mmCIF file with all atom_site columns, C-alpha atoms in Angstrom:
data_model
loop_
_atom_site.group_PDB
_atom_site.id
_atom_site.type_symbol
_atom_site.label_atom_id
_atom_site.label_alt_id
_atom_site.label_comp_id
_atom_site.label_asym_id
_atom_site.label_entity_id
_atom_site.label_seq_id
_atom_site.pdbx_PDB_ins_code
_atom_site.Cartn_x
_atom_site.Cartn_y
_atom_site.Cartn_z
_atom_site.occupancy
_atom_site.B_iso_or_equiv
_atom_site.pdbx_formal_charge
_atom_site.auth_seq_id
_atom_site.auth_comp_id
_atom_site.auth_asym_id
_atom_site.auth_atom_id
_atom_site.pdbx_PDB_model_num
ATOM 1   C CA . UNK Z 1 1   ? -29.463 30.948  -39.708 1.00 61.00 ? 1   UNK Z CA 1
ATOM 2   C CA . UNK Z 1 2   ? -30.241 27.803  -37.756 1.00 69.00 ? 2   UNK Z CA 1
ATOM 3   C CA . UNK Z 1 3   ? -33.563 26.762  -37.054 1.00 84.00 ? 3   UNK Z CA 1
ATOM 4   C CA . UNK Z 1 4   ? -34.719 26.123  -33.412 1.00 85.00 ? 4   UNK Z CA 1
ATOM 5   C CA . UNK Z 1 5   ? -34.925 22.668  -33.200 1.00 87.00 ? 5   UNK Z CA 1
ATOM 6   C CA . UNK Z 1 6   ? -31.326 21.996  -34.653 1.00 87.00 ? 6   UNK Z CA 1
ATOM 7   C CA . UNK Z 1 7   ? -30.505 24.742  -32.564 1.00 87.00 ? 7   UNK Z CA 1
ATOM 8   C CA . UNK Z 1 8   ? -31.989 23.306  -29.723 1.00 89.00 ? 8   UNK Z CA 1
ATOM 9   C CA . UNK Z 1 9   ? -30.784 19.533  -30.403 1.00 90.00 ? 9   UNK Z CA 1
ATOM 10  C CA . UNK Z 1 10  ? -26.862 21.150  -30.289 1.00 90.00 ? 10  UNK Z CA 1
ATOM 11  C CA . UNK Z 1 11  ? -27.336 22.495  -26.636 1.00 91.00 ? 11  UNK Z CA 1
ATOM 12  C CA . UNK Z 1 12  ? -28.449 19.107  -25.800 1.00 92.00 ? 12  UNK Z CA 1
ATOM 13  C CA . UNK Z 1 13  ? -25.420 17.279  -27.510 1.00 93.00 ? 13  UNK Z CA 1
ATOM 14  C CA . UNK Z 1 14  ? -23.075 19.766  -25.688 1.00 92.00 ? 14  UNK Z CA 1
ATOM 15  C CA . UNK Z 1 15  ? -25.144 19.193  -21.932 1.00 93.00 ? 15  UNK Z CA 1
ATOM 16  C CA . UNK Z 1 16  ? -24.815 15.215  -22.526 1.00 93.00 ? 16  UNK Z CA 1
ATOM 17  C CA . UNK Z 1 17  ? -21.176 15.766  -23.645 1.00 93.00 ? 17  UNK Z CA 1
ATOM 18  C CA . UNK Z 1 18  ? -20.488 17.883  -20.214 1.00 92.00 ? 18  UNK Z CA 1
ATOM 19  C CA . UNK Z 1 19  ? -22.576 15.593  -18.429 1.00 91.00 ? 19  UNK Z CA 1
ATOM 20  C CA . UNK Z 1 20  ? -20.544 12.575  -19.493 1.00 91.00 ? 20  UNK Z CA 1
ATOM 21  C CA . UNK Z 1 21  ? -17.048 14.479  -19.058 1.00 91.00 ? 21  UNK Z CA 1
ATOM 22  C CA . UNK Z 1 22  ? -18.188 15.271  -15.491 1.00 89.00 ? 22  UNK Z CA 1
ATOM 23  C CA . UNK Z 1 23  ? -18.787 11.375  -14.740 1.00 86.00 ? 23  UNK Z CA 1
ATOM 24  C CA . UNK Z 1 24  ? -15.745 10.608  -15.940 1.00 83.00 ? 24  UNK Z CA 1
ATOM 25  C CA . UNK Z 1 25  ? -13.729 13.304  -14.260 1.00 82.00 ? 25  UNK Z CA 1
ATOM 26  C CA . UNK Z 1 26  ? -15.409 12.423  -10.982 1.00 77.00 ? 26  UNK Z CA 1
ATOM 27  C CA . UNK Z 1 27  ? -14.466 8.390   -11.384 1.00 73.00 ? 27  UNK Z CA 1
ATOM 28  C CA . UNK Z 1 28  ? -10.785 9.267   -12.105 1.00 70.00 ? 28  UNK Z CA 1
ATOM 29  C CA . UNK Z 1 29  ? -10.992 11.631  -9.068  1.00 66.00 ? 29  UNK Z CA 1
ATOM 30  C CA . UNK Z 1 30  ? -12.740 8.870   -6.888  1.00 61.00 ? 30  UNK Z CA 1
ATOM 31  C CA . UNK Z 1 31  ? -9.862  5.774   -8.231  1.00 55.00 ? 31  UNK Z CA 1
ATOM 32  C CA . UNK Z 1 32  ? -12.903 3.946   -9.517  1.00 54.00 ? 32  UNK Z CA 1
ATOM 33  C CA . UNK Z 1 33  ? -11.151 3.126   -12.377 1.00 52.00 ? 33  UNK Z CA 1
ATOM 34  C CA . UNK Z 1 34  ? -10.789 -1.113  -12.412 1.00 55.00 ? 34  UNK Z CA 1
ATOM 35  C CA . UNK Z 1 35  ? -7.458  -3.297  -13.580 1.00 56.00 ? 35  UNK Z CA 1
ATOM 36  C CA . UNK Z 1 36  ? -9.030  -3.794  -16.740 1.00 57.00 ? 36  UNK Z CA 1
ATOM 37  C CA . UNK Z 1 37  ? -11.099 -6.460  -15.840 1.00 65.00 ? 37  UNK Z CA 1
ATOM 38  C CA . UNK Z 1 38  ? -8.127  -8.735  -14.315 1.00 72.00 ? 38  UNK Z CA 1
ATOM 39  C CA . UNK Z 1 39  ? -8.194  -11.459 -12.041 1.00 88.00 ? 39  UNK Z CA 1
ATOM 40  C CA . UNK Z 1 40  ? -7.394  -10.575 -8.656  1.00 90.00 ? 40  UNK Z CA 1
ATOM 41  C CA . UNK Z 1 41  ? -5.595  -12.379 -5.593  1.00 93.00 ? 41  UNK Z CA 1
ATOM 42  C CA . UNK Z 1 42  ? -5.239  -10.956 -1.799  1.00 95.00 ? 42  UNK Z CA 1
ATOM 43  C CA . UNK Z 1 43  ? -2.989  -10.646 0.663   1.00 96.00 ? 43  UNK Z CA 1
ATOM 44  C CA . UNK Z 1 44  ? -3.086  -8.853  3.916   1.00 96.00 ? 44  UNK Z CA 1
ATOM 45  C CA . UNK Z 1 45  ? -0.448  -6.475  5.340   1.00 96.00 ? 45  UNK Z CA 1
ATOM 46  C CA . UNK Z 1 46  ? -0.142  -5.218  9.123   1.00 96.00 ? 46  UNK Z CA 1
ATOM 47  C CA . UNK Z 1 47  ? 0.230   -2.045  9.758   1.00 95.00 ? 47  UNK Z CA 1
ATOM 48  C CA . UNK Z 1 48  ? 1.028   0.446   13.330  1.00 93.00 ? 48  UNK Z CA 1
ATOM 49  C CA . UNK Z 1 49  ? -0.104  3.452   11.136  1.00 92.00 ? 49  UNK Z CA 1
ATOM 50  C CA . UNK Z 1 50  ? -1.707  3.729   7.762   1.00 93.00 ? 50  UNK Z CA 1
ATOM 51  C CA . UNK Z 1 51  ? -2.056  7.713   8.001   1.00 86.00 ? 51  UNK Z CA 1
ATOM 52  C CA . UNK Z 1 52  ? -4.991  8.556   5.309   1.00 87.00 ? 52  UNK Z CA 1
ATOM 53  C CA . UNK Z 1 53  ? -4.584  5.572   3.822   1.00 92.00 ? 53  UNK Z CA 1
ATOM 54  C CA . UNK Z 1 54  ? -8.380  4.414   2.130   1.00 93.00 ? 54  UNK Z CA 1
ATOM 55  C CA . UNK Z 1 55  ? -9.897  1.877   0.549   1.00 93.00 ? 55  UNK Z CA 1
ATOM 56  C CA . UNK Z 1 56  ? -9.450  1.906   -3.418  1.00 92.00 ? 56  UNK Z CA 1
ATOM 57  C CA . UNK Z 1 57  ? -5.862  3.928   -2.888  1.00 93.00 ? 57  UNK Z CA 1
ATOM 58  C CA . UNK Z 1 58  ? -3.676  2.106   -5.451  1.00 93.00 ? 58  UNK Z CA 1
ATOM 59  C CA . UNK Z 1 59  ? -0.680  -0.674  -4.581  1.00 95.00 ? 59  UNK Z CA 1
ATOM 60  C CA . UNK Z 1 60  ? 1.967   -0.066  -6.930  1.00 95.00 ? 60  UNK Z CA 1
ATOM 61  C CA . UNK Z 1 61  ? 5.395   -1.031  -7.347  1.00 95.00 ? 61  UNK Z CA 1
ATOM 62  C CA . UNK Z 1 62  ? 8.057   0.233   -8.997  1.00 93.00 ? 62  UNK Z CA 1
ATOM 63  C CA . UNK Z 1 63  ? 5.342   3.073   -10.371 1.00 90.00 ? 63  UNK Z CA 1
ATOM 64  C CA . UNK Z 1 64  ? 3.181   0.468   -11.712 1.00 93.00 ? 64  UNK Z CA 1
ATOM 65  C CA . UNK Z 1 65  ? -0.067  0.168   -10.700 1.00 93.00 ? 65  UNK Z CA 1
ATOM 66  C CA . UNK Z 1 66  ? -0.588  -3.619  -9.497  1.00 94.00 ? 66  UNK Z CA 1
ATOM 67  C CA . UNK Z 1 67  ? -3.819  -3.847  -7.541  1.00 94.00 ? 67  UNK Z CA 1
ATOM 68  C CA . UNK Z 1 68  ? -5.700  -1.548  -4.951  1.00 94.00 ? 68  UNK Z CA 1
ATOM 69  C CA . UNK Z 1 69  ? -6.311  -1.451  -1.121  1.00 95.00 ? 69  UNK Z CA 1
ATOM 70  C CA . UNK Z 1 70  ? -9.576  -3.589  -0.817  1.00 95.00 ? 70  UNK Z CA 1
ATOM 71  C CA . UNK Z 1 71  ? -10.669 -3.170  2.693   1.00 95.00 ? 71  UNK Z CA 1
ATOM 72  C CA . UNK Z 1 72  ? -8.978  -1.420  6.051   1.00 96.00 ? 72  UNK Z CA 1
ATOM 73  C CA . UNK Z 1 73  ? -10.019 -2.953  9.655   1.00 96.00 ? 73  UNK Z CA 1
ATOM 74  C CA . UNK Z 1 74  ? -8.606  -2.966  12.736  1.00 96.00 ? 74  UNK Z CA 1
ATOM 75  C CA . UNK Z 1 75  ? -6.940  -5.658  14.592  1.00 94.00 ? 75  UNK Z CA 1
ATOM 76  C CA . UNK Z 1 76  ? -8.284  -5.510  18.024  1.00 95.00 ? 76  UNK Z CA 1
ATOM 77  C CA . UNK Z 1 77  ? -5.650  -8.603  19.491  1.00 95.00 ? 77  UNK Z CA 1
ATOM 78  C CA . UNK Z 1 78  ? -2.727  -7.046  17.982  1.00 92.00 ? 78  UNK Z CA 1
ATOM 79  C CA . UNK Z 1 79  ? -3.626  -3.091  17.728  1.00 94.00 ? 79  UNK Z CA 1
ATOM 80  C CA . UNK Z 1 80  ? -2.832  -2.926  14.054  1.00 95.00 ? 80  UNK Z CA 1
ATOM 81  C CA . UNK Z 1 81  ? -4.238  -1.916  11.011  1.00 95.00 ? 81  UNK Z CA 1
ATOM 82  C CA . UNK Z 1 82  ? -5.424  -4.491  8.834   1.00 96.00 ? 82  UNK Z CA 1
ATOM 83  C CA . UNK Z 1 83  ? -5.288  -3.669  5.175   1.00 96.00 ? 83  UNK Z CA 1
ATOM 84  C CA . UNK Z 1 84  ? -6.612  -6.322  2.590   1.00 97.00 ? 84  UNK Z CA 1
ATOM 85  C CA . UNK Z 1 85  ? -4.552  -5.570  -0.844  1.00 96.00 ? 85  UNK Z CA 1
ATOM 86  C CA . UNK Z 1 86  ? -6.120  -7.192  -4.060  1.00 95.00 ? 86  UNK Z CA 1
ATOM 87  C CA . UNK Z 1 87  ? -2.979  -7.872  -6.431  1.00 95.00 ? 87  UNK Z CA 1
ATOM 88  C CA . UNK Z 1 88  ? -3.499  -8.471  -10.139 1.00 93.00 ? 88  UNK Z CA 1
ATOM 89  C CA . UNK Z 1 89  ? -2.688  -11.948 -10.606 1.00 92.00 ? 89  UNK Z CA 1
ATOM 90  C CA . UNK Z 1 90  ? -0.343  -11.098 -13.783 1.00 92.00 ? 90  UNK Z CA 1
ATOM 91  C CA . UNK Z 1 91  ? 1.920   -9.751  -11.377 1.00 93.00 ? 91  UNK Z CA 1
ATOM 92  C CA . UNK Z 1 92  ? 3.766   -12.179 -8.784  1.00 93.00 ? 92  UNK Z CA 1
ATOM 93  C CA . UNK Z 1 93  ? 5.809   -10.988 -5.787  1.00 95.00 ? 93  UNK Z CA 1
ATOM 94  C CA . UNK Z 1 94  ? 8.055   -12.896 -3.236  1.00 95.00 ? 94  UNK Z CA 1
ATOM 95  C CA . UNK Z 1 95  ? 6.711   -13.830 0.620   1.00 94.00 ? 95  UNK Z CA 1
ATOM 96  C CA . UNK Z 1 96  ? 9.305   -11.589 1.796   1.00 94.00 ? 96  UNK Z CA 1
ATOM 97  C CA . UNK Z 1 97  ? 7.898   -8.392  -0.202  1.00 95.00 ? 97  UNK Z CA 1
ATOM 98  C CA . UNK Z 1 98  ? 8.043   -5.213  1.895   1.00 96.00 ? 98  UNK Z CA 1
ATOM 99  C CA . UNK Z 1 99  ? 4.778   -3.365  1.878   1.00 96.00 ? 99  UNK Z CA 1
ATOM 100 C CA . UNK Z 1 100 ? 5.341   0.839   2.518   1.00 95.00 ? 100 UNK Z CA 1
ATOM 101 C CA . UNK Z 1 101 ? 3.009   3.239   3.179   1.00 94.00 ? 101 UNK Z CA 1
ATOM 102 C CA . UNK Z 1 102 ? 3.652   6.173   0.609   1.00 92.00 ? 102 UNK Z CA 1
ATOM 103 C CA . UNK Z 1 103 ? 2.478   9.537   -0.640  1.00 88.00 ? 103 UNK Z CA 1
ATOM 104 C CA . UNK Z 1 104 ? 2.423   11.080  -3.863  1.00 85.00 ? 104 UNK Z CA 1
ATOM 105 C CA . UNK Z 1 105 ? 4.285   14.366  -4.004  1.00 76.00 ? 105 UNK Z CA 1
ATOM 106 C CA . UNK Z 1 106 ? 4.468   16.527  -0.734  1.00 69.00 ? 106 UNK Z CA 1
ATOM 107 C CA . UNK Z 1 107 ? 0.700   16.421  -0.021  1.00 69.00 ? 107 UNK Z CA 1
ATOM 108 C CA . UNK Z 1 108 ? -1.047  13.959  -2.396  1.00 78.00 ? 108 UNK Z CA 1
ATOM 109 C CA . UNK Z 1 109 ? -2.843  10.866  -2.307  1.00 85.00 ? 109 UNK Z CA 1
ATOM 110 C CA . UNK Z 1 110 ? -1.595  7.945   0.444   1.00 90.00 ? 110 UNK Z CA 1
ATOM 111 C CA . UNK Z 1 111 ? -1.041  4.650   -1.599  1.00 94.00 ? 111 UNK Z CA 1
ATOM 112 C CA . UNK Z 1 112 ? 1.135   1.169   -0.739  1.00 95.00 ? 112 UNK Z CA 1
ATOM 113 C CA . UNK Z 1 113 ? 4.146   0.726   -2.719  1.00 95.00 ? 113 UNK Z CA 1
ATOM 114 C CA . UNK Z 1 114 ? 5.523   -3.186  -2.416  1.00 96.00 ? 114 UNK Z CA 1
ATOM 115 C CA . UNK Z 1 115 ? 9.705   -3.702  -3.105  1.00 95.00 ? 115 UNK Z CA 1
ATOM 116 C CA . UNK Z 1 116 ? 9.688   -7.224  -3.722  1.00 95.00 ? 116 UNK Z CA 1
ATOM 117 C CA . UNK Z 1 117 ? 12.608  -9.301  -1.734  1.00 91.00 ? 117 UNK Z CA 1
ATOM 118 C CA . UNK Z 1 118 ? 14.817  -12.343 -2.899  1.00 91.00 ? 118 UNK Z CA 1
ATOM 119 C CA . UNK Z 1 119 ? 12.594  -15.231 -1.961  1.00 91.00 ? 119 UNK Z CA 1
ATOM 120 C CA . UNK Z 1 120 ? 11.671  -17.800 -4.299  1.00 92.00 ? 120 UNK Z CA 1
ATOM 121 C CA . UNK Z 1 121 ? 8.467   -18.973 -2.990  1.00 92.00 ? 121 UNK Z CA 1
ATOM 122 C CA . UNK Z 1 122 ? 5.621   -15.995 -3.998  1.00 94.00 ? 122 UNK Z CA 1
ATOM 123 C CA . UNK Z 1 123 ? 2.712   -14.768 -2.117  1.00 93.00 ? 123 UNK Z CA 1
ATOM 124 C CA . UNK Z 1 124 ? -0.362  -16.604 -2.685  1.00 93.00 ? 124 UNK Z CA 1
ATOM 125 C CA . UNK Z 1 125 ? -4.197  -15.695 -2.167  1.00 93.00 ? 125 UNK Z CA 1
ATOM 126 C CA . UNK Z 1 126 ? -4.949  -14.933 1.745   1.00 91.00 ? 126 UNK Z CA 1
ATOM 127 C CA . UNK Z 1 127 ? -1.349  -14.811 2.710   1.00 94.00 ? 127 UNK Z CA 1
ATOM 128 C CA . UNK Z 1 128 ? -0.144  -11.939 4.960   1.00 94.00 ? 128 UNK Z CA 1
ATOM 129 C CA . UNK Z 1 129 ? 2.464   -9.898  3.906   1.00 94.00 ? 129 UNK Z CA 1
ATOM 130 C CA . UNK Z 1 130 ? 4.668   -10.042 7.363   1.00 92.00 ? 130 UNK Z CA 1
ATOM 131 C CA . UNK Z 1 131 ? 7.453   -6.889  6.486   1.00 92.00 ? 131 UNK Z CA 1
ATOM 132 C CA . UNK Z 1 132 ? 5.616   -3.569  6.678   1.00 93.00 ? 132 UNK Z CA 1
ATOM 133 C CA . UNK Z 1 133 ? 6.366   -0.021  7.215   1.00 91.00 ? 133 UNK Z CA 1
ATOM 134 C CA . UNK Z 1 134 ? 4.288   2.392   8.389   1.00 88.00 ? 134 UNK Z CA 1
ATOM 135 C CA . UNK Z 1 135 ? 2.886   6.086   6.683   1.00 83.00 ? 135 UNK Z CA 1
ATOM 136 C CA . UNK Z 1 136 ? 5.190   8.906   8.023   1.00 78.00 ? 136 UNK Z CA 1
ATOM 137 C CA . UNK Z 1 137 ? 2.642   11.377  9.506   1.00 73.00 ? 137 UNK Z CA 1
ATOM 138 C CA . UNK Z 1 138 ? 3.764   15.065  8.893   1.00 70.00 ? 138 UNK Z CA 1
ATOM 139 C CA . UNK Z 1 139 ? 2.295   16.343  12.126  1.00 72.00 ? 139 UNK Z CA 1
ATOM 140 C CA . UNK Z 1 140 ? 4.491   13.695  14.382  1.00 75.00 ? 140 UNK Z CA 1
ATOM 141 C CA . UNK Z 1 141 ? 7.757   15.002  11.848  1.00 76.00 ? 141 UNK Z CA 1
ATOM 142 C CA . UNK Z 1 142 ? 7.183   18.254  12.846  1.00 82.00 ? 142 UNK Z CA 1
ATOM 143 C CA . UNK Z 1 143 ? 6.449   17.709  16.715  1.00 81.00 ? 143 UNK Z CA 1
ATOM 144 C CA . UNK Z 1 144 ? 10.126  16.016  17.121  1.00 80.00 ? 144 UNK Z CA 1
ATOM 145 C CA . UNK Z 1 145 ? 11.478  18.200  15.231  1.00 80.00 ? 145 UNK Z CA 1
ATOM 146 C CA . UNK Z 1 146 ? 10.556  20.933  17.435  1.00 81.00 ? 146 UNK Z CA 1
ATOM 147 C CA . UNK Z 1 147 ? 10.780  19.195  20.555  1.00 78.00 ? 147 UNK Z CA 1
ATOM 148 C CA . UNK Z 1 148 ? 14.693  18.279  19.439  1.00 78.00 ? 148 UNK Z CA 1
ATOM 149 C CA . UNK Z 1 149 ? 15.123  22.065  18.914  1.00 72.00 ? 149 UNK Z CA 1
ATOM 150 C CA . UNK Z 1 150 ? 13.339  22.959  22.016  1.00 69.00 ? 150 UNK Z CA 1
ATOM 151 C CA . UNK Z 1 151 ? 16.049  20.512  23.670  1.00 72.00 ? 151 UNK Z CA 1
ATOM 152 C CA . UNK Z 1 152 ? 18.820  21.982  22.261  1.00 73.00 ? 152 UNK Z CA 1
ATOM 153 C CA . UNK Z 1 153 ? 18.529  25.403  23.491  1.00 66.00 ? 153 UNK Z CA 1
ATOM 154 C CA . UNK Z 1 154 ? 20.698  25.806  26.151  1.00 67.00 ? 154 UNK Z CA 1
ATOM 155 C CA . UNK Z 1 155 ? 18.879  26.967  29.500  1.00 58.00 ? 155 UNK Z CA 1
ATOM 156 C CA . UNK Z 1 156 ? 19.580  30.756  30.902  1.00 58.00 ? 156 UNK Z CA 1
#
């Protein structure tokens, strides 16, 4: 039989242990996990919508995680969302990348995939991504859709 204090000094290995998985849980949760530490380069990309788009949502392209939304603001000259993406600087894209608004599965997380184009010059630090597309919002889907039904029924 164990005595109390070793008995006691277990529980308190196993509450630290829980403790810790529960921090690390919540950070995975909350996208606080960095680029391991890389160097970092924005560029800004317009937007008429970013949906629930937040700040640390990742920027990926082709599945790869390549940076992470820095900071949302609002234009007030233009009426656009602002959003200030900070790219890993191991990964280079071409001034005429397209920057989309996406969502993981049918209701996940919002994040911005870029599809890189065919120029040869690349984006540099502060330079604005000028091809964007905007988050598809479900509730605006599903209002045409039913107004485009509601027009099709013929009148009595």
């Amino acid at each position: 039989m164990m005595s109390r204090s070793t008995l006691d000094l277990w529980v308190g290995v196993f509450v630290v242990l829980g403790f810790a998985a529960l921090v690390f849980l919540a950070m995975k949760v909350g996208n606080f996990t960095g680029l391991s530490g890389a160097p970092l380069y924005s560029v800004e990309a317009p937007f008429d919508n970013i949906g629930g788009l937040k700040v640390r949502a990742p920027v990926k392209s082709a599945g790869v995680l390549v940076g992470r939304v820095a900071d949302i603001r609002f234009d007030p000259q233009a009426y656009r969302a602002v959003v200030r993406l900070e790219l890993d600087t191991r990964y280079e894209f071409p001034r005429d990348t397209i920057a989309t608004i996406l969502t993981s599965g049918l209701l996940g997380e919002q994040y911005v995939g870029l599809e890189p184009g065919a120029d040869v010059a690349m984006l540099k630090a502060g330079d604005r991504i000028q091809i964007t597309q905007s988050a598809v919002v479900l509730e605006r889907l599903i209002s045409q859709f039913m107004f485009d039904k509601a027009a099709e029924t013929p009148a009595k």
